[in-house]
Each structure stands twice: as structure tokens, then as C-alpha cells.
């Protein structure tokens, strides 16, 4: 390791001499492809520096802007010839790759650089234009070979074996100034748009509207849950011993606020899951419903380019029309249900139930006291959904009666 550090020190000193004597140019960002990016160009805001030593010898460094003195890649290459078959200039030299910011893990080896043009074009800001398609003719590829580390006790891992680098042109002072003015105008426009959107939202009382939609959809599926339970055959209902049962609802919608401040849903999607009593045999992935209620307005929303994030919601604006996009609601509908026996003798009520306890027994008792008519033995089906009680007296047939007698022992 000491030997490697000494070599690195000498290498860095030589770099310093090169920088002091020769022409160089630094790019503030570049695009890169390596063996991990599946041929996708990733834009990187790191420093890419070219320094020309002799006429055909170059030092290439890539480093973090905050630690430019410690390059991630350092290549020292010289021109070896021209590959006529592939129409590329070929450079060969030494390479260092630092895989640890503390310089504790350093790979050193050889490299081969291929470029459509000689590397001295990159001393003249000849890179790809910012925000445009990357051009292979303005790029160079690096192949690493025999990269090794001398770190003691460390099992070598292969660093990048190939990278293609696309220098991106630095903007001129005039371009930077124009971009700053453009951004200032964009920010001012966005500020005015947000103020107008917030004014519209306050006028229509959006929080109250969203709460009303949430309450309505939740009430609908609470009632649906109750109806499923009430229509489940007695045997099937009592065979399932799961406690803390719940149905789930996922609901999202697109909301329109028109120029007259009317609020309406123009698209919605709901997924309701009730995985009990074999209900999921008919709906193994839940009940799925999706509606496009107003395709015309949806197409208008798709044309809106600017979007604004306000209070956790995404809004689009088209003139005086406003869209709230994909508002999501996730709701667990928790329930408990069972059938109990109630024996009426005089004014006394005696209860018979399975081993599961009734979580809201006082409310069940109050309902039974007010609604059971006549002495004798009664069967009551109760459901507690999100702490709200529903009760119903049932009249089991002969088979169900035998099953209930065994169940309530």
C-alpha cells in the first residue's frame, strides 16, 4: 500500500507540472454511459478537465466540484494511431480510478481511449449542446485493463471496465445571463399562477369538498361491506375465525374546477377488497372500477404543461379552468361480526356466544333490550363497522339451527 501511495504521489506531482506548463479546458458537466447504465446517457454535474501535454499527449480528469483536487478518474494517454476500420483515433496510457472519497481504495492500470476526433478539439469547448441529443461524434470511449488495487486484506472487485463520455458545452456569459432572466420570468409567472390557484381553492373551499367526497365514498363502501356480511350464509359466516377483519378501499380521482367554480369529478378509479367468506373467489384481485366521466376535459388536462404542488396536491391550470390530478384515498374498513343467542326471561336477557367477546357489548345489549319482542330464545346477527353497530334478528332454517346450537355451546 505504501508503494502505491508513493506512486500516486509522484503521479499527482507530475500532473501538477503538466497543468503548470500546458493548455487545459474544464467542462462543468458531461454525459456518461458505463456498463451499468444499459446504454442510457446519464448527465453528471462533475468536472471534466482536459490538459494537453505534448502535441498528442493528454491528461483527462473527472472530479467532484467540491473536491477537484481528488479526481475520481485520472487518465494520462498518448496518440498511438488511427483505426481506419472504425474511423477512430486511438490513445493508450495509464489510468487511476478512485472508488473511495478518502482515497482508501484506489485502482491503477492501463486504458485505451477511442475518439472520432483528436482530443485537442475538447480544448475549445467542442462538446454536445446542453439539453440536446447526445452526439457520438462529440464523445470518446475509455476501456480499462488490468485495473488492480494493492490494499491489504481487500478482495479486488472490478471497477468500471468501459465508459463513454460526452463533454457538454459550457455556456457563454451571455447564455448564462439569458437563462437567468428566463428563469426569473418563469419563477414570477409560476408565483402569479400559484397565487391565482390558491385564490380559486379558497373560493370553492377545496378542503371541505375533498372531505365530502371522502365521506361519501367511504360511507358507500361501509354499506357495501355491511351488505356483503348480511347476505353471507350463516354457516359460511361462522366458519371463519379471523379476528380484526378489514376490507380495503383505494380510490383516486381527477377533479375539475370550471370557470364558474363548479367542482366535479371527471375521472375516477376504485379498488375494493373484501377477502372473507369466499367473496374473493369471485373477485380474486378485488373489485376494480375505472371511469372516464368527461373525456373532453381529460384531453384538455393532458395538454397542460405546467403543474403546481400545493398542500400535497398536484394542480394543472388552463386559463380559468383548474384540475386536481389523481387525488388518492386509502381506507381500511375495520369490522367485527358474529351471531349470538339471546334468551329472554321476564325482563332479564341471557346471552350465548362463541368464545370471542363482543367489543361493544353495552351497545349490543341496549339494542337487544329495545328491539327483541317476545320471550324465548332469539338469534341476533350483529356487525360493528368502524365502531358503528348494526344488528338484525335472524330466523335460521332447520339445518342452520342445528349448526347454531353447536356453535353456541
CSV table of C-alpha atoms in Angstrom, one decimal:
chain,number,residue,atom,x,y,z
A,1,UNK,CA,0.0,0.0,0.0
A,2,UNK,CA,2.9,2.4,0.8
A,3,UNK,CA,4.3,1.7,-2.6
A,4,UNK,CA,1.0,2.5,-4.3
A,5,UNK,CA,0.7,5.8,-2.3
A,6,UNK,CA,4.3,6.8,-3.3
A,7,UNK,CA,3.5,6.1,-6.9
A,8,UNK,CA,0.2,8.1,-6.6
A,9,UNK,CA,2.2,11.0,-5.0
A,10,UNK,CA,4.7,11.0,-7.9
A,11,UNK,CA,1.7,10.7,-10.4
A,12,UNK,CA,0.0,13.7,-8.8
A,13,UNK,CA,3.2,15.8,-8.8
A,14,UNK,CA,3.6,15.1,-12.5
A,15,UNK,CA,0.0,16.2,-13.1
A,16,UNK,CA,0.8,19.5,-11.3
A,17,UNK,CA,3.8,20.1,-13.6
A,18,UNK,CA,1.6,19.3,-16.7
A,19,UNK,CA,-1.1,21.8,-15.5
A,20,UNK,CA,1.5,24.4,-14.9
A,21,UNK,CA,3.0,24.1,-18.4
A,22,UNK,CA,0.2,23.3,-20.9
A,23,UNK,CA,-3.1,24.3,-22.2
A,24,UNK,CA,-6.2,23.0,-20.5
A,25,UNK,CA,-10.0,23.3,-20.6
A,26,UNK,CA,-12.6,22.4,-18.0
A,27,UNK,CA,-16.2,21.3,-18.7
A,28,UNK,CA,-18.8,21.8,-15.9
A,29,UNK,CA,-20.9,18.8,-16.8
A,30,UNK,CA,-20.9,15.8,-19.1
A,31,UNK,CA,-22.9,12.7,-20.1
A,32,UNK,CA,-21.7,9.2,-19.4
A,33,UNK,CA,-22.5,5.6,-20.4
A,34,UNK,CA,-20.9,2.7,-18.5
A,35,UNK,CA,-21.5,-1.0,-18.1
A,36,UNK,CA,-24.2,-0.3,-15.5
A,37,UNK,CA,-26.5,2.1,-17.4
A,38,UNK,CA,-27.8,-0.1,-20.3
A,39,UNK,CA,-26.6,2.4,-22.9
A,40,UNK,CA,-28.5,5.2,-21.3
A,41,UNK,CA,-26.7,8.5,-21.1
A,42,UNK,CA,-26.7,9.9,-17.6
A,43,UNK,CA,-26.0,13.6,-17.1
A,44,UNK,CA,-23.4,14.3,-14.4
A,45,UNK,CA,-22.6,17.7,-12.8
A,46,UNK,CA,-19.0,16.8,-12.2
A,47,UNK,CA,-15.9,18.5,-13.6
A,48,UNK,CA,-14.3,17.1,-16.7
A,49,UNK,CA,-10.8,18.5,-17.4
A,50,UNK,CA,-8.5,18.1,-20.4
A,51,UNK,CA,-4.9,19.1,-20.3
A,52,UNK,CA,-2.6,18.9,-23.3
A,53,UNK,CA,1.0,17.9,-22.6
A,54,UNK,CA,2.8,17.4,-25.8
A,55,UNK,CA,1.0,17.7,-29.2
A,56,UNK,CA,-0.6,14.3,-28.9
A,57,UNK,CA,-0.5,13.6,-25.2
A,58,UNK,CA,-3.3,14.4,-22.8
A,59,UNK,CA,-4.3,14.3,-19.2
A,60,UNK,CA,-8.0,13.7,-18.6
A,61,UNK,CA,-9.5,14.1,-15.1
A,62,UNK,CA,-13.0,13.7,-13.7
A,63,UNK,CA,-13.7,15.1,-10.3
A,64,UNK,CA,-16.4,16.2,-7.9
A,65,UNK,CA,-16.7,20.1,-7.9
A,66,UNK,CA,-16.2,20.1,-4.1
A,67,UNK,CA,-13.1,18.0,-4.2
A,68,UNK,CA,-11.5,18.9,-7.6
A,69,UNK,CA,-8.0,18.1,-6.2
A,70,UNK,CA,-9.0,14.4,-5.8
A,71,UNK,CA,-10.2,13.2,-9.2
A,72,UNK,CA,-12.3,10.1,-9.5
A,73,UNK,CA,-10.7,9.3,-12.8
A,74,UNK,CA,-7.2,10.3,-14.0
A,75,UNK,CA,-6.1,9.2,-17.4
A,76,UNK,CA,-2.7,10.0,-19.0
A,77,UNK,CA,-2.8,9.0,-22.7
A,78,UNK,CA,-0.8,9.5,-25.9
A,79,UNK,CA,-1.9,9.1,-29.5
A,80,UNK,CA,-0.9,5.7,-30.9
A,81,UNK,CA,-2.5,5.8,-34.3
A,82,UNK,CA,-5.7,5.9,-36.4
A,83,UNK,CA,-8.1,3.0,-36.7
A,84,UNK,CA,-9.2,3.2,-40.3
A,85,UNK,CA,-11.7,0.4,-40.0
A,86,UNK,CA,-13.6,2.1,-37.2
A,87,UNK,CA,-12.6,5.6,-38.2
A,88,UNK,CA,-11.3,6.5,-34.7
A,89,UNK,CA,-8.2,7.9,-33.2
A,90,UNK,CA,-6.6,5.5,-30.6
A,91,UNK,CA,-4.9,6.7,-27.5
A,92,UNK,CA,-3.2,4.4,-24.9
A,93,UNK,CA,-1.9,5.2,-21.4
A,94,UNK,CA,-2.2,4.9,-17.7
A,95,UNK,CA,-5.4,5.1,-15.6
A,96,UNK,CA,-6.3,5.6,-11.9
A,97,UNK,CA,-9.8,5.2,-10.6
A,98,UNK,CA,-10.6,6.2,-7.0
A,99,UNK,CA,-13.6,4.3,-5.6
A,100,UNK,CA,-13.4,5.8,-2.1
A,101,UNK,CA,-13.5,9.6,-1.4
A,102,UNK,CA,-11.0,9.1,1.4
A,103,UNK,CA,-8.6,7.6,-1.2
A,104,UNK,CA,-8.5,4.4,0.7
A,105,UNK,CA,-9.4,2.3,-2.3
A,106,UNK,CA,-7.5,3.1,-5.5
A,107,UNK,CA,-7.3,1.1,-8.7
A,108,UNK,CA,-4.4,1.6,-11.1
A,109,UNK,CA,-3.9,0.1,-14.5
A,110,UNK,CA,-3.9,0.7,-18.3
A,111,UNK,CA,-6.5,2.3,-20.5
A,112,UNK,CA,-7.4,2.7,-24.2
A,113,UNK,CA,-9.2,5.8,-25.5
A,114,UNK,CA,-11.1,5.9,-28.8
A,115,UNK,CA,-12.4,9.2,-30.3
A,116,UNK,CA,-13.8,10.2,-33.7
A,117,UNK,CA,-11.7,13.3,-33.5
A,118,UNK,CA,-8.4,14.1,-31.9
A,119,UNK,CA,-8.7,15.0,-28.2
A,120,UNK,CA,-7.4,18.6,-28.8
A,121,UNK,CA,-10.9,19.6,-30.0
A,122,UNK,CA,-12.0,19.4,-26.4
A,123,UNK,CA,-9.7,22.2,-25.5
A,124,UNK,CA,-12.0,24.5,-27.5
A,125,UNK,CA,-15.4,23.9,-25.8
A,126,UNK,CA,-16.4,21.5,-28.6
A,127,UNK,CA,-18.9,19.3,-26.7
A,128,UNK,CA,-22.6,18.5,-27.1
A,129,UNK,CA,-25.1,21.3,-26.7
A,130,UNK,CA,-26.9,21.5,-23.4
A,131,UNK,CA,-30.4,19.9,-23.4
A,132,UNK,CA,-29.9,18.5,-26.9
A,133,UNK,CA,-29.4,15.0,-28.2
A,134,UNK,CA,-26.1,13.5,-27.4
A,135,UNK,CA,-23.9,13.2,-30.5
A,136,UNK,CA,-21.5,10.2,-30.7
A,137,UNK,CA,-19.1,12.2,-32.9
A,138,UNK,CA,-18.5,14.5,-29.9
A,139,UNK,CA,-17.7,11.8,-27.4
A,140,UNK,CA,-14.9,9.4,-26.6
A,141,UNK,CA,-14.8,5.9,-25.1
A,142,UNK,CA,-12.4,4.6,-22.4
A,143,UNK,CA,-11.6,0.9,-21.9
A,144,UNK,CA,-9.8,0.0,-18.7
A,145,UNK,CA,-7.4,-3.0,-18.5
A,146,UNK,CA,-5.6,-4.8,-15.6
A,147,UNK,CA,-7.0,-2.4,-13.0
A,148,UNK,CA,-5.7,-3.5,-9.6
A,149,UNK,CA,-5.5,-2.4,-6.0
A,150,UNK,CA,-2.8,-3.1,-3.5
A,151,UNK,CA,-5.0,-2.6,-0.5
A,152,UNK,CA,-4.0,-5.3,2.0
A,153,UNK,CA,-6.7,-7.7,3.1
A,154,UNK,CA,-9.1,-6.5,0.4
A,155,UNK,CA,-10.6,-8.8,-2.2
A,156,UNK,CA,-10.3,-7.0,-5.6
A,157,UNK,CA,-13.5,-6.0,-7.3
A,158,UNK,CA,-13.7,-5.0,-11.0
A,159,UNK,CA,-14.3,-1.2,-11.3
A,160,UNK,CA,-15.7,0.3,-14.5
A,161,UNK,CA,-14.3,-1.6,-17.4
A,162,UNK,CA,-15.8,0.7,-20.0
A,163,UNK,CA,-17.2,4.3,-20.1
A,164,UNK,CA,-18.2,6.6,-22.9
A,165,UNK,CA,-18.1,10.3,-22.1
A,166,UNK,CA,-20.0,13.1,-23.8
A,167,UNK,CA,-18.5,16.6,-22.9
A,168,UNK,CA,-21.3,19.1,-22.7
A,169,UNK,CA,-20.5,22.6,-23.9
A,170,UNK,CA,-20.1,25.3,-21.3
A,171,UNK,CA,-22.5,28.2,-21.7
A,172,UNK,CA,-21.2,31.6,-22.6
A,173,UNK,CA,-21.7,34.5,-20.2
A,174,UNK,CA,-24.5,35.8,-22.5
A,175,UNK,CA,-26.2,32.4,-22.5
A,176,UNK,CA,-26.0,32.2,-18.7
A,177,UNK,CA,-27.5,35.7,-18.4
A,178,UNK,CA,-30.3,34.8,-20.8
A,179,UNK,CA,-31.0,31.7,-18.9
A,180,UNK,CA,-31.1,33.5,-15.6
A,181,UNK,CA,-33.6,36.1,-17.0
A,182,UNK,CA,-35.7,33.2,-18.4
A,183,UNK,CA,-35.7,31.5,-15.0
A,184,UNK,CA,-36.7,34.8,-13.3
A,185,UNK,CA,-39.6,35.2,-15.7
A,186,UNK,CA,-40.6,31.6,-15.2
A,187,UNK,CA,-40.5,32.0,-11.4
A,188,UNK,CA,-42.5,35.2,-11.5
A,189,UNK,CA,-45.1,33.5,-13.8
A,190,UNK,CA,-45.3,30.5,-11.5
A,191,UNK,CA,-45.7,32.7,-8.4
A,192,UNK,CA,-48.6,34.5,-10.0
A,193,UNK,CA,-50.2,31.2,-11.1
A,194,UNK,CA,-49.9,29.7,-7.6
A,195,UNK,CA,-51.5,32.8,-6.1
A,196,UNK,CA,-54.4,32.6,-8.6
A,197,UNK,CA,-54.8,28.8,-7.9
A,198,UNK,CA,-54.8,29.4,-4.1
A,199,UNK,CA,-57.5,32.1,-4.5
A,200,UNK,CA,-59.7,29.7,-6.5
A,201,UNK,CA,-59.2,26.9,-4.0
A,202,UNK,CA,-60.2,29.2,-1.1
A,203,UNK,CA,-63.3,30.4,-3.0
A,204,UNK,CA,-64.6,26.8,-3.6
A,205,UNK,CA,-63.5,25.7,-0.1
A,206,UNK,CA,-61.5,22.8,-1.6
A,207,UNK,CA,-60.8,21.1,1.8
A,208,UNK,CA,-64.5,20.8,2.5
A,209,UNK,CA,-65.2,19.5,-1.0
A,210,UNK,CA,-62.5,16.8,-0.7
A,211,UNK,CA,-63.7,15.8,2.8
A,212,UNK,CA,-67.2,15.5,1.4
A,213,UNK,CA,-66.0,13.2,-1.4
A,214,UNK,CA,-64.0,11.1,1.0
A,215,UNK,CA,-67.0,10.8,3.4
A,216,UNK,CA,-69.4,9.8,0.6
A,217,UNK,CA,-67.2,7.1,-0.9
A,218,UNK,CA,-66.3,5.7,2.5
A,219,UNK,CA,-70.0,5.6,3.5
A,220,UNK,CA,-70.8,3.8,0.3
A,221,UNK,CA,-68.2,1.1,0.9
A,222,UNK,CA,-69.1,0.7,4.5
A,223,UNK,CA,-72.6,0.0,3.5
A,224,UNK,CA,-71.3,-2.4,0.8
A,225,UNK,CA,-69.3,-4.2,3.5
A,226,UNK,CA,-72.3,-4.5,5.7
A,227,UNK,CA,-74.5,-5.8,2.9
A,228,UNK,CA,-71.9,-8.5,2.0
A,229,UNK,CA,-71.8,-9.7,5.6
A,230,UNK,CA,-75.6,-9.7,6.0
A,231,UNK,CA,-76.0,-11.7,2.8
A,232,UNK,CA,-73.4,-14.3,3.7
A,233,UNK,CA,-74.9,-17.7,4.6
A,234,UNK,CA,-74.8,-18.5,8.3
A,235,UNK,CA,-72.5,-21.5,8.1
A,236,UNK,CA,-70.0,-19.7,6.0
A,237,UNK,CA,-70.2,-16.6,8.2
A,238,UNK,CA,-69.4,-18.6,11.4
A,239,UNK,CA,-66.7,-20.9,9.9
A,240,UNK,CA,-64.1,-18.1,9.5
A,241,UNK,CA,-62.4,-17.4,12.8
A,242,UNK,CA,-60.3,-14.4,11.7
A,243,UNK,CA,-60.2,-11.6,14.2
A,244,UNK,CA,-59.6,-7.9,13.4
A,245,UNK,CA,-61.2,-8.3,10.0
A,246,UNK,CA,-61.0,-5.5,7.5
A,247,UNK,CA,-61.9,-4.5,3.9
A,248,UNK,CA,-59.7,-2.1,2.0
A,249,UNK,CA,-60.6,0.7,-0.4
A,250,UNK,CA,-58.2,2.5,-2.7
A,251,UNK,CA,-59.8,5.4,-4.5
A,252,UNK,CA,-58.3,8.1,-6.7
A,253,UNK,CA,-59.9,10.7,-8.9
A,254,UNK,CA,-59.3,13.8,-11.1
A,255,UNK,CA,-61.2,16.9,-10.1
A,256,UNK,CA,-62.3,19.7,-12.3
A,257,UNK,CA,-63.0,23.3,-11.1
A,258,UNK,CA,-64.6,25.0,-14.0
A,259,UNK,CA,-64.7,28.8,-14.8
A,260,UNK,CA,-67.9,29.1,-12.8
A,261,UNK,CA,-66.2,27.5,-9.8
A,262,UNK,CA,-68.3,24.3,-10.1
A,263,UNK,CA,-66.4,21.3,-8.7
A,264,UNK,CA,-66.9,17.8,-10.3
A,265,UNK,CA,-65.1,14.5,-10.7
A,266,UNK,CA,-64.1,13.9,-14.4
A,267,UNK,CA,-62.3,10.5,-13.8
A,268,UNK,CA,-62.0,8.1,-11.0
A,269,UNK,CA,-60.7,4.6,-10.1
A,270,UNK,CA,-61.6,2.4,-7.2
A,271,UNK,CA,-60.3,-0.9,-5.9
A,272,UNK,CA,-62.3,-2.6,-3.2
A,273,UNK,CA,-61.0,-5.8,-1.5
A,274,UNK,CA,-63.1,-8.0,0.8
A,275,UNK,CA,-61.0,-11.2,1.3
A,276,UNK,CA,-63.5,-13.1,3.5
A,277,UNK,CA,-66.3,-15.7,3.3
A,278,UNK,CA,-65.1,-16.8,-0.2
A,279,UNK,CA,-66.1,-13.4,-1.6
A,280,UNK,CA,-62.6,-13.2,-3.2
A,281,UNK,CA,-63.3,-16.3,-5.2
A,282,UNK,CA,-65.4,-14.2,-7.5
A,283,UNK,CA,-63.1,-11.2,-7.2
A,284,UNK,CA,-59.6,-12.5,-6.6
A,285,UNK,CA,-58.0,-9.2,-7.2
A,286,UNK,CA,-60.7,-7.0,-5.7
A,287,UNK,CA,-63.5,-5.2,-7.4
A,288,UNK,CA,-62.0,-2.8,-9.9
A,289,UNK,CA,-63.8,0.1,-11.4
A,290,UNK,CA,-62.4,2.9,-13.6
A,291,UNK,CA,-64.5,5.6,-15.2
A,292,UNK,CA,-63.6,8.4,-17.6
A,293,UNK,CA,-66.6,10.7,-17.0
A,294,UNK,CA,-65.5,13.6,-19.1
A,295,UNK,CA,-63.0,12.7,-21.8
A,296,UNK,CA,-63.1,16.2,-23.3
A,297,UNK,CA,-61.9,17.8,-20.1
A,298,UNK,CA,-59.4,15.0,-19.6
A,299,UNK,CA,-57.8,15.7,-23.0
A,300,UNK,CA,-57.6,19.4,-22.0
A,301,UNK,CA,-55.8,18.4,-18.8
A,302,UNK,CA,-53.3,16.4,-20.8
A,303,UNK,CA,-52.4,19.5,-22.8
A,304,UNK,CA,-51.5,21.4,-19.6
A,305,UNK,CA,-47.7,21.6,-19.4
A,306,UNK,CA,-47.3,23.4,-16.1
A,307,UNK,CA,-48.1,21.7,-12.8
A,308,UNK,CA,-48.1,23.0,-9.3
A,309,UNK,CA,-47.7,21.3,-6.0
A,310,UNK,CA,-49.9,22.9,-3.3
A,311,UNK,CA,-50.6,21.4,0.1
A,312,UNK,CA,-49.5,17.9,-1.0
A,313,UNK,CA,-51.8,18.0,-4.2
A,314,UNK,CA,-50.9,18.4,-7.9
A,315,UNK,CA,-52.8,21.0,-9.8
A,316,UNK,CA,-52.9,21.9,-13.5
A,317,UNK,CA,-54.3,25.2,-14.9
A,318,UNK,CA,-55.7,26.0,-18.3
A,319,UNK,CA,-56.9,29.6,-18.5
A,320,UNK,CA,-59.7,29.9,-15.8
A,321,UNK,CA,-60.1,26.1,-15.5
A,322,UNK,CA,-58.3,24.1,-12.8
A,323,UNK,CA,-57.6,20.4,-12.5
A,324,UNK,CA,-56.6,18.5,-9.3
A,325,UNK,CA,-54.8,15.4,-10.5
A,326,UNK,CA,-55.0,11.9,-9.1
A,327,UNK,CA,-56.1,12.7,-5.5
A,328,UNK,CA,-55.7,9.4,-3.6
A,329,UNK,CA,-57.7,7.9,-0.7
A,330,UNK,CA,-56.8,4.7,1.1
A,331,UNK,CA,-59.3,3.5,3.6
A,332,UNK,CA,-59.3,0.4,5.9
A,333,UNK,CA,-62.9,-0.6,6.8
A,334,UNK,CA,-62.5,-2.5,10.1
A,335,UNK,CA,-65.3,-4.8,11.2
A,336,UNK,CA,-66.3,-7.4,13.7
A,337,UNK,CA,-69.3,-9.7,13.3
A,338,UNK,CA,-70.9,-12.7,14.9
A,339,UNK,CA,-74.2,-14.4,15.7
A,340,UNK,CA,-75.3,-14.6,19.4
A,341,UNK,CA,-78.1,-16.3,21.2
A,342,UNK,CA,-80.3,-14.2,23.5
A,343,UNK,CA,-82.7,-15.8,26.0
A,344,UNK,CA,-85.5,-13.6,27.3
A,345,UNK,CA,-87.0,-14.4,30.6
A,346,UNK,CA,-89.0,-11.7,32.2
A,347,UNK,CA,-87.0,-8.6,32.0
A,348,UNK,CA,-83.7,-10.4,32.0
A,349,UNK,CA,-81.6,-11.2,29.0
A,350,UNK,CA,-79.1,-14.0,29.0
A,351,UNK,CA,-76.5,-14.1,26.2
A,352,UNK,CA,-75.0,-17.1,24.5
A,353,UNK,CA,-72.0,-16.6,22.2
A,354,UNK,CA,-68.8,-18.2,20.9
A,355,UNK,CA,-65.6,-17.7,22.8
A,356,UNK,CA,-65.0,-14.3,21.0
A,357,UNK,CA,-66.1,-11.4,23.1
A,358,UNK,CA,-68.3,-8.6,21.8
A,359,UNK,CA,-66.1,-5.4,21.8
A,360,UNK,CA,-69.2,-3.1,22.2
A,361,UNK,CA,-71.3,-5.3,24.4
A,362,UNK,CA,-73.2,-2.5,26.1
A,363,UNK,CA,-74.4,-1.2,22.8
A,364,UNK,CA,-75.5,-4.7,21.7
A,365,UNK,CA,-77.3,-5.2,24.9
A,366,UNK,CA,-79.1,-1.8,24.6
A,367,UNK,CA,-80.2,-2.8,21.0
A,368,UNK,CA,-81.5,-6.1,22.2
A,369,UNK,CA,-83.4,-4.6,25.1
A,370,UNK,CA,-85.2,-2.2,22.8
A,371,UNK,CA,-85.8,-4.4,19.7
A,372,UNK,CA,-86.3,-8.1,20.8
A,373,UNK,CA,-90.1,-8.7,21.1
A,374,UNK,CA,-91.4,-11.8,22.9
A,375,UNK,CA,-90.0,-14.2,25.4
A,376,UNK,CA,-87.9,-17.3,24.4
A,377,UNK,CA,-84.7,-17.8,22.5
A,378,UNK,CA,-83.6,-15.3,19.8
A,379,UNK,CA,-80.7,-15.3,17.3
A,380,UNK,CA,-79.1,-11.9,16.7
A,381,UNK,CA,-76.6,-11.1,14.0
A,382,UNK,CA,-74.5,-8.1,14.9
A,383,UNK,CA,-71.9,-6.2,12.9
A,384,UNK,CA,-69.6,-3.5,14.2
A,385,UNK,CA,-68.0,-1.5,11.3
A,386,UNK,CA,-65.6,1.3,12.2
A,387,UNK,CA,-67.2,1.3,15.7
A,388,UNK,CA,-70.7,1.7,14.4
A,389,UNK,CA,-73.2,-1.0,15.3
A,390,UNK,CA,-75.7,-2.8,13.1
A,391,UNK,CA,-78.0,-5.6,14.5
A,392,UNK,CA,-80.5,-7.9,12.9
A,393,UNK,CA,-82.6,-10.7,14.3
A,394,UNK,CA,-82.5,-13.8,12.1
A,395,UNK,CA,-84.7,-16.9,11.7
A,396,UNK,CA,-82.5,-19.8,10.9
A,397,UNK,CA,-83.8,-22.8,9.0
A,398,UNK,CA,-83.6,-26.3,10.4
A,399,UNK,CA,-80.0,-27.0,9.2
A,400,UNK,CA,-78.8,-23.6,10.3
A,401,UNK,CA,-80.5,-24.0,13.7
A,402,UNK,CA,-78.6,-27.3,14.3
A,403,UNK,CA,-75.3,-25.6,13.3
A,404,UNK,CA,-76.0,-22.6,15.6
A,405,UNK,CA,-76.8,-24.8,18.6
A,406,UNK,CA,-73.4,-26.5,18.3
A,407,UNK,CA,-71.7,-23.2,17.6
A,408,UNK,CA,-73.1,-21.5,20.8
A,409,UNK,CA,-72.4,-24.3,23.2
